[in-house]
Amino acid sequence: MCQHTKFMHEAIELSRNGMMNNEGGPFGAIVVKGSEIVGRGNNRVTSSNDPTAHAEVVAIRDACKKLNTFQLDDCVMYTSCEPCPMCLGAIYWARPSKVYYANTKKDAASIGFDDDFIYQEIQIPLGERQIPFEQISPEEAWKVFEEWQNKTDKTEY
């Protein structure tokens, strides 16, 4: 068994175990650095009452904690399914070098996990979305942005 297949098998087993333990949907992910698994995650949305506890996010959090960093440079992610929009954003913020996935988002949609509506919502003006967005207090908030720009001891990312 090649290394990529071995790691994907681990992600798929996490998806199965989490599902069988009623922790959440059938999704699993791992983060690998070199040849070592540094982060593991399975979907824990329903068991933790956390809508952000998707497998990829859980694996990213685990890896970052273990590596004591907020970026996953030189790491690779293996996920049992093509990431949803939230996980895709988290992956880009974490900056792994590559992502391997097994099932597609169309496969996920076929069993009731359809995130296409989110992609559609992104294209709609803020005030017309299913959950309306309205801007308030921009002047006050901008002052904090200015403070950030002038802060000399910040950690850039």
JSON list of N, CA, C and O in Angstrom, two decimals, residues 29-68:
[
{"chain": "A", "resi": 29, "resn": "ALA", "atom": "N", "xyz": [-10.53, 13.41, 8.65]},
{"chain": "A", "resi": 29, "resn": "ALA", "atom": "CA", "xyz": [-9.39, 14.09, 8.05]},
{"chain": "A", "resi": 29, "resn": "ALA", "atom": "C", "xyz": [-8.16, 13.92, 8.93]},
{"chain": "A", "resi": 29, "resn": "ALA", "atom": "O", "xyz": [-8.28, 13.79, 10.15]},
{"chain": "A", "resi": 30, "resn": "ILE", "atom": "N", "xyz": [-7.00, 13.92, 8.27]},
{"chain": "A", "resi": 30, "resn": "ILE", "atom": "CA", "xyz": [-5.73, 13.92, 9.01]},
{"chain": "A", "resi": 30, "resn": "ILE", "atom": "C", "xyz": [-4.81, 14.96, 8.39]},
{"chain": "A", "resi": 30, "resn": "ILE", "atom": "O", "xyz": [-4.97, 15.34, 7.23]},
{"chain": "A", "resi": 31, "resn": "VAL", "atom": "N", "xyz": [-3.85, 15.41, 9.19]},
{"chain": "A", "resi": 31, "resn": "VAL", "atom": "CA", "xyz": [-2.79, 16.29, 8.73]},
{"chain": "A", "resi": 31, "resn": "VAL", "atom": "C", "xyz": [-1.49, 15.53, 8.92]},
{"chain": "A", "resi": 31, "resn": "VAL", "atom": "O", "xyz": [-1.24, 14.96, 9.99]},
{"chain": "A", "resi": 32, "resn": "VAL", "atom": "N", "xyz": [-0.67, 15.54, 7.88]},
{"chain": "A", "resi": 32, "resn": "VAL", "atom": "CA", "xyz": [0.59, 14.80, 7.89]},
{"chain": "A", "resi": 32, "resn": "VAL", "atom": "C", "xyz": [1.74, 15.77, 7.66]},
{"chain": "A", "resi": 32, "resn": "VAL", "atom": "O", "xyz": [1.67, 16.64, 6.79]},
{"chain": "A", "resi": 33, "resn": "LYS", "atom": "N", "xyz": [2.79, 15.61, 8.45]},
{"chain": "A", "resi": 33, "resn": "LYS", "atom": "CA", "xyz": [4.04, 16.37, 8.25]},
{"chain": "A", "resi": 33, "resn": "LYS", "atom": "C", "xyz": [5.15, 15.35, 8.07]},
{"chain": "A", "resi": 33, "resn": "LYS", "atom": "O", "xyz": [5.38, 14.54, 8.98]},
{"chain": "A", "resi": 34, "resn": "GLY", "atom": "N", "xyz": [5.79, 15.38, 6.93]},
{"chain": "A", "resi": 34, "resn": "GLY", "atom": "CA", "xyz": [6.78, 14.34, 6.63]},
{"chain": "A", "resi": 34, "resn": "GLY", "atom": "C", "xyz": [6.05, 13.03, 6.45]},
{"chain": "A", "resi": 34, "resn": "GLY", "atom": "O", "xyz": [5.22, 12.88, 5.57]},
{"chain": "A", "resi": 35, "resn": "SER", "atom": "N", "xyz": [6.33, 12.10, 7.33]},
{"chain": "A", "resi": 35, "resn": "SER", "atom": "CA", "xyz": [5.62, 10.80, 7.29]},
{"chain": "A", "resi": 35, "resn": "SER", "atom": "C", "xyz": [4.83, 10.57, 8.57]},
{"chain": "A", "resi": 35, "resn": "SER", "atom": "O", "xyz": [4.40, 9.45, 8.84]},
{"chain": "A", "resi": 36, "resn": "GLU", "atom": "N", "xyz": [4.64, 11.61, 9.36]},
{"chain": "A", "resi": 36, "resn": "GLU", "atom": "CA", "xyz": [3.97, 11.50, 10.66]},
{"chain": "A", "resi": 36, "resn": "GLU", "atom": "C", "xyz": [2.61, 12.19, 10.65]},
{"chain": "A", "resi": 36, "resn": "GLU", "atom": "O", "xyz": [2.48, 13.32, 10.18]},
{"chain": "A", "resi": 37, "resn": "ILE", "atom": "N", "xyz": [1.60, 11.51, 11.18]},
{"chain": "A", "resi": 37, "resn": "ILE", "atom": "CA", "xyz": [0.29, 12.12, 11.36]},
{"chain": "A", "resi": 37, "resn": "ILE", "atom": "C", "xyz": [0.37, 13.05, 12.56]},
{"chain": "A", "resi": 37, "resn": "ILE", "atom": "O", "xyz": [0.68, 12.62, 13.67]},
{"chain": "A", "resi": 38, "resn": "VAL", "atom": "N", "xyz": [0.13, 14.34, 12.33]},
{"chain": "A", "resi": 38, "resn": "VAL", "atom": "CA", "xyz": [0.23, 15.34, 13.40]},
{"chain": "A", "resi": 38, "resn": "VAL", "atom": "C", "xyz": [-1.13, 15.89, 13.81]},
{"chain": "A", "resi": 38, "resn": "VAL", "atom": "O", "xyz": [-1.22, 16.63, 14.79]},
{"chain": "A", "resi": 39, "resn": "GLY", "atom": "N", "xyz": [-2.17, 15.56, 13.05]},
{"chain": "A", "resi": 39, "resn": "GLY", "atom": "CA", "xyz": [-3.50, 16.01, 13.40]},
{"chain": "A", "resi": 39, "resn": "GLY", "atom": "C", "xyz": [-4.54, 15.03, 12.91]},
{"chain": "A", "resi": 39, "resn": "GLY", "atom": "O", "xyz": [-4.44, 14.51, 11.80]},
{"chain": "A", "resi": 40, "resn": "ARG", "atom": "N", "xyz": [-5.55, 14.79, 13.74]},
{"chain": "A", "resi": 40, "resn": "ARG", "atom": "CA", "xyz": [-6.65, 13.89, 13.39]},
{"chain": "A", "resi": 40, "resn": "ARG", "atom": "C", "xyz": [-7.96, 14.58, 13.70]},
{"chain": "A", "resi": 40, "resn": "ARG", "atom": "O", "xyz": [-8.05, 15.32, 14.69]},
{"chain": "A", "resi": 41, "resn": "GLY", "atom": "N", "xyz": [-8.96, 14.29, 12.87]},
{"chain": "A", "resi": 41, "resn": "GLY", "atom": "CA", "xyz": [-10.27, 14.85, 13.15]},
{"chain": "A", "resi": 41, "resn": "GLY", "atom": "C", "xyz": [-11.36, 14.06, 12.46]},
{"chain": "A", "resi": 41, "resn": "GLY", "atom": "O", "xyz": [-11.16, 13.50, 11.38]},
{"chain": "A", "resi": 42, "resn": "ASN", "atom": "N", "xyz": [-12.49, 13.99, 13.11]},
{"chain": "A", "resi": 42, "resn": "ASN", "atom": "CA", "xyz": [-13.70, 13.47, 12.48]},
{"chain": "A", "resi": 42, "resn": "ASN", "atom": "C", "xyz": [-14.81, 14.45, 12.79]},
{"chain": "A", "resi": 42, "resn": "ASN", "atom": "O", "xyz": [-14.69, 15.27, 13.71]},
{"chain": "A", "resi": 43, "resn": "ASN", "atom": "N", "xyz": [-15.85, 14.40, 12.00]},
{"chain": "A", "resi": 43, "resn": "ASN", "atom": "CA", "xyz": [-16.96, 15.32, 12.19]},
{"chain": "A", "resi": 43, "resn": "ASN", "atom": "C", "xyz": [-17.56, 15.11, 13.58]},
{"chain": "A", "resi": 43, "resn": "ASN", "atom": "O", "xyz": [-17.87, 13.98, 13.97]},
{"chain": "A", "resi": 44, "resn": "ARG", "atom": "N", "xyz": [-17.69, 16.21, 14.33]},
{"chain": "A", "resi": 44, "resn": "ARG", "atom": "CA", "xyz": [-18.22, 16.16, 15.70]},
{"chain": "A", "resi": 44, "resn": "ARG", "atom": "C", "xyz": [-19.31, 17.21, 15.90]},
{"chain": "A", "resi": 44, "resn": "ARG", "atom": "O", "xyz": [-19.54, 17.69, 17.01]},
{"chain": "A", "resi": 45, "resn": "VAL", "atom": "N", "xyz": [-19.98, 17.58, 14.82]},
{"chain": "A", "resi": 45, "resn": "VAL", "atom": "CA", "xyz": [-20.98, 18.64, 14.88]},
{"chain": "A", "resi": 45, "resn": "VAL", "atom": "C", "xyz": [-22.08, 18.32, 15.87]},
{"chain": "A", "resi": 45, "resn": "VAL", "atom": "O", "xyz": [-22.38, 19.11, 16.76]},
{"chain": "A", "resi": 46, "resn": "THR", "atom": "N", "xyz": [-22.70, 17.15, 15.74]},
{"chain": "A", "resi": 46, "resn": "THR", "atom": "CA", "xyz": [-23.86, 16.85, 16.58]},
{"chain": "A", "resi": 46, "resn": "THR", "atom": "C", "xyz": [-23.49, 16.48, 18.00]},
{"chain": "A", "resi": 46, "resn": "THR", "atom": "O", "xyz": [-24.23, 16.77, 18.94]},
{"chain": "A", "resi": 47, "resn": "SER", "atom": "N", "xyz": [-22.34, 15.85, 18.20]},
{"chain": "A", "resi": 47, "resn": "SER", "atom": "CA", "xyz": [-21.96, 15.44, 19.55]},
{"chain": "A", "resi": 47, "resn": "SER", "atom": "C", "xyz": [-21.41, 16.59, 20.38]},
{"chain": "A", "resi": 47, "resn": "SER", "atom": "O", "xyz": [-21.44, 16.55, 21.61]},
{"chain": "A", "resi": 48, "resn": "SER", "atom": "N", "xyz": [-20.91, 17.63, 19.72]},
{"chain": "A", "resi": 48, "resn": "SER", "atom": "CA", "xyz": [-20.34, 18.77, 20.45]},
{"chain": "A", "resi": 48, "resn": "SER", "atom": "C", "xyz": [-21.23, 20.01, 20.36]},
{"chain": "A", "resi": 48, "resn": "SER", "atom": "O", "xyz": [-20.90, 21.03, 20.95]},
{"chain": "A", "resi": 49, "resn": "ASN", "atom": "N", "xyz": [-22.33, 19.90, 19.62]},
{"chain": "A", "resi": 49, "resn": "ASN", "atom": "CA", "xyz": [-23.19, 21.07, 19.37]},
{"chain": "A", "resi": 49, "resn": "ASN", "atom": "C", "xyz": [-22.39, 22.25, 18.85]},
{"chain": "A", "resi": 49, "resn": "ASN", "atom": "O", "xyz": [-22.59, 23.39, 19.25]},
{"chain": "A", "resi": 50, "resn": "ASP", "atom": "N", "xyz": [-21.48, 21.94, 17.94]},
{"chain": "A", "resi": 50, "resn": "ASP", "atom": "CA", "xyz": [-20.60, 22.95, 17.34]},
{"chain": "A", "resi": 50, "resn": "ASP", "atom": "C", "xyz": [-20.68, 22.82, 15.82]},
{"chain": "A", "resi": 50, "resn": "ASP", "atom": "O", "xyz": [-20.12, 21.88, 15.25]},
{"chain": "A", "resi": 51, "resn": "PRO", "atom": "N", "xyz": [-21.36, 23.75, 15.15]},
{"chain": "A", "resi": 51, "resn": "PRO", "atom": "CA", "xyz": [-21.49, 23.65, 13.70]},
{"chain": "A", "resi": 51, "resn": "PRO", "atom": "C", "xyz": [-20.17, 23.81, 12.95]},
{"chain": "A", "resi": 51, "resn": "PRO", "atom": "O", "xyz": [-20.10, 23.52, 11.76]},
{"chain": "A", "resi": 52, "resn": "THR", "atom": "N", "xyz": [-19.11, 24.23, 13.63]},
{"chain": "A", "resi": 52, "resn": "THR", "atom": "CA", "xyz": [-17.80, 24.36, 12.97]},
{"chain": "A", "resi": 52, "resn": "THR", "atom": "C", "xyz": [-16.92, 23.13, 13.20]},
{"chain": "A", "resi": 52, "resn": "THR", "atom": "O", "xyz": [-15.79, 23.09, 12.72]},
{"chain": "A", "resi": 53, "resn": "ALA", "atom": "N", "xyz": [-17.41, 22.12, 13.89]},
{"chain": "A", "resi": 53, "resn": "ALA", "atom": "CA", "xyz": [-16.60, 20.95, 14.23]},
{"chain": "A", "resi": 53, "resn": "ALA", "atom": "C", "xyz": [-16.59, 19.93, 13.08]},
{"chain": "A", "resi": 53, "resn": "ALA", "atom": "O", "xyz": [-16.85, 18.75, 13.28]},
{"chain": "A", "resi": 54, "resn": "HIS", "atom": "N", "xyz": [-16.28, 20.42, 11.89]},
{"chain": "A", "resi": 54, "resn": "HIS", "atom": "CA", "xyz": [-16.11, 19.52, 10.74]},
{"chain": "A", "resi": 54, "resn": "HIS", "atom": "C", "xyz": [-14.76, 18.84, 10.86]},
{"chain": "A", "resi": 54, "resn": "HIS", "atom": "O", "xyz": [-13.84, 19.34, 11.51]},
{"chain": "A", "resi": 55, "resn": "ALA", "atom": "N", "xyz": [-14.62, 17.71, 10.20]},
{"chain": "A", "resi": 55, "resn": "ALA", "atom": "CA", "xyz": [-13.40, 16.90, 10.32]},
{"chain": "A", "resi": 55, "resn": "ALA", "atom": "C", "xyz": [-12.14, 17.70, 10.00]},
{"chain": "A", "resi": 55, "resn": "ALA", "atom": "O", "xyz": [-11.15, 17.62, 10.73]},
{"chain": "A", "resi": 56, "resn": "GLU", "atom": "N", "xyz": [-12.18, 18.47, 8.92]},
{"chain": "A", "resi": 56, "resn": "GLU", "atom": "CA", "xyz": [-10.98, 19.22, 8.53]},
{"chain": "A", "resi": 56, "resn": "GLU", "atom": "C", "xyz": [-10.61, 20.26, 9.57]},
{"chain": "A", "resi": 56, "resn": "GLU", "atom": "O", "xyz": [-9.44, 20.44, 9.90]},
{"chain": "A", "resi": 57, "resn": "VAL", "atom": "N", "xyz": [-11.61, 20.95, 10.11]},
{"chain": "A", "resi": 57, "resn": "VAL", "atom": "CA", "xyz": [-11.35, 21.98, 11.13]},
{"chain": "A", "resi": 57, "resn": "VAL", "atom": "C", "xyz": [-10.80, 21.33, 12.40]},
{"chain": "A", "resi": 57, "resn": "VAL", "atom": "O", "xyz": [-9.84, 21.83, 12.99]},
{"chain": "A", "resi": 58, "resn": "VAL", "atom": "N", "xyz": [-11.38, 20.21, 12.80]},
{"chain": "A", "resi": 58, "resn": "VAL", "atom": "CA", "xyz": [-10.91, 19.50, 13.99]},
{"chain": "A", "resi": 58, "resn": "VAL", "atom": "C", "xyz": [-9.46, 19.04, 13.78]},
{"chain": "A", "resi": 58, "resn": "VAL", "atom": "O", "xyz": [-8.61, 19.19, 14.67]},
{"chain": "A", "resi": 59, "resn": "ALA", "atom": "N", "xyz": [-9.15, 18.51, 12.60]},
{"chain": "A", "resi": 59, "resn": "ALA", "atom": "CA", "xyz": [-7.79, 18.05, 12.30]},
{"chain": "A", "resi": 59, "resn": "ALA", "atom": "C", "xyz": [-6.80, 19.22, 12.27]},
{"chain": "A", "resi": 59, "resn": "ALA", "atom": "O", "xyz": [-5.68, 19.10, 12.78]},
{"chain": "A", "resi": 60, "resn": "ILE", "atom": "N", "xyz": [-7.21, 20.33, 11.69]},
{"chain": "A", "resi": 60, "resn": "ILE", "atom": "CA", "xyz": [-6.34, 21.53, 11.67]},
{"chain": "A", "resi": 60, "resn": "ILE", "atom": "C", "xyz": [-6.06, 22.00, 13.08]},
{"chain": "A", "resi": 60, "resn": "ILE", "atom": "O", "xyz": [-4.92, 22.29, 13.44]},
{"chain": "A", "resi": 61, "resn": "ARG", "atom": "N", "xyz": [-7.09, 22.08, 13.91]},
{"chain": "A", "resi": 61, "resn": "ARG", "atom": "CA", "xyz": [-6.91, 22.52, 15.30]},
{"chain": "A", "resi": 61, "resn": "ARG", "atom": "C", "xyz": [-5.96, 21.58, 16.04]},
{"chain": "A", "resi": 61, "resn": "ARG", "atom": "O", "xyz": [-5.08, 22.03, 16.79]},
{"chain": "A", "resi": 62, "resn": "ASP", "atom": "N", "xyz": [-6.15, 20.28, 15.84]},
{"chain": "A", "resi": 62, "resn": "ASP", "atom": "CA", "xyz": [-5.30, 19.29, 16.51]},
{"chain": "A", "resi": 62, "resn": "ASP", "atom": "C", "xyz": [-3.85, 19.43, 16.06]},
{"chain": "A", "resi": 62, "resn": "ASP", "atom": "O", "xyz": [-2.93, 19.45, 16.89]},
{"chain": "A", "resi": 63, "resn": "ALA", "atom": "N", "xyz": [-3.63, 19.56, 14.76]},
{"chain": "A", "resi": 63, "resn": "ALA", "atom": "CA", "xyz": [-2.26, 19.68, 14.24]},
{"chain": "A", "resi": 63, "resn": "ALA", "atom": "C", "xyz": [-1.60, 20.97, 14.72]},
{"chain": "A", "resi": 63, "resn": "ALA", "atom": "O", "xyz": [-0.44, 20.95, 15.12]},
{"chain": "A", "resi": 64, "resn": "CYS", "atom": "N", "xyz": [-2.32, 22.06, 14.66]},
{"chain": "A", "resi": 64, "resn": "CYS", "atom": "CA", "xyz": [-1.73, 23.35, 15.08]},
{"chain": "A", "resi": 64, "resn": "CYS", "atom": "C", "xyz": [-1.36, 23.32, 16.56]},
{"chain": "A", "resi": 64, "resn": "CYS", "atom": "O", "xyz": [-0.32, 23.85, 16.95]},
{"chain": "A", "resi": 65, "resn": "LYS", "atom": "N", "xyz": [-2.20, 22.69, 17.36]},
{"chain": "A", "resi": 65, "resn": "LYS", "atom": "CA", "xyz": [-1.91, 22.58, 18.79]},
{"chain": "A", "resi": 65, "resn": "LYS", "atom": "C", "xyz": [-0.64, 21.75, 19.01]},
{"chain": "A", "resi": 65, "resn": "LYS", "atom": "O", "xyz": [0.25, 22.14, 19.76]},
{"chain": "A", "resi": 66, "resn": "LYS", "atom": "N", "xyz": [-0.57, 20.61, 18.32]},
{"chain": "A", "resi": 66, "resn": "LYS", "atom": "CA", "xyz": [0.60, 19.73, 18.49]},
{"chain": "A", "resi": 66, "resn": "LYS", "atom": "C", "xyz": [1.88, 20.37, 17.96]},
{"chain": "A", "resi": 66, "resn": "LYS", "atom": "O", "xyz": [2.95, 20.17, 18.54]},
{"chain": "A", "resi": 67, "resn": "LEU", "atom": "N", "xyz": [1.77, 21.11, 16.86]},
{"chain": "A", "resi": 67, "resn": "LEU", "atom": "CA", "xyz": [2.96, 21.73, 16.26]},
{"chain": "A", "resi": 67, "resn": "LEU", "atom": "C", "xyz": [3.26, 23.11, 16.82]},
{"chain": "A", "resi": 67, "resn": "LEU", "atom": "O", "xyz": [4.26, 23.73, 16.47]},
{"chain": "A", "resi": 68, "resn": "ASN", "atom": "N", "xyz": [2.35, 23.60, 17.68]},
{"chain": "A", "resi": 68, "resn": "ASN", "atom": "CA", "xyz": [2.51, 24.92, 18.29]},
{"chain": "A", "resi": 68, "resn": "ASN", "atom": "C", "xyz": [2.69, 26.02, 17.23]},
{"chain": "A", "resi": 68, "resn": "ASN", "atom": "O", "xyz": [3.63, 26.81, 17.29]}
]
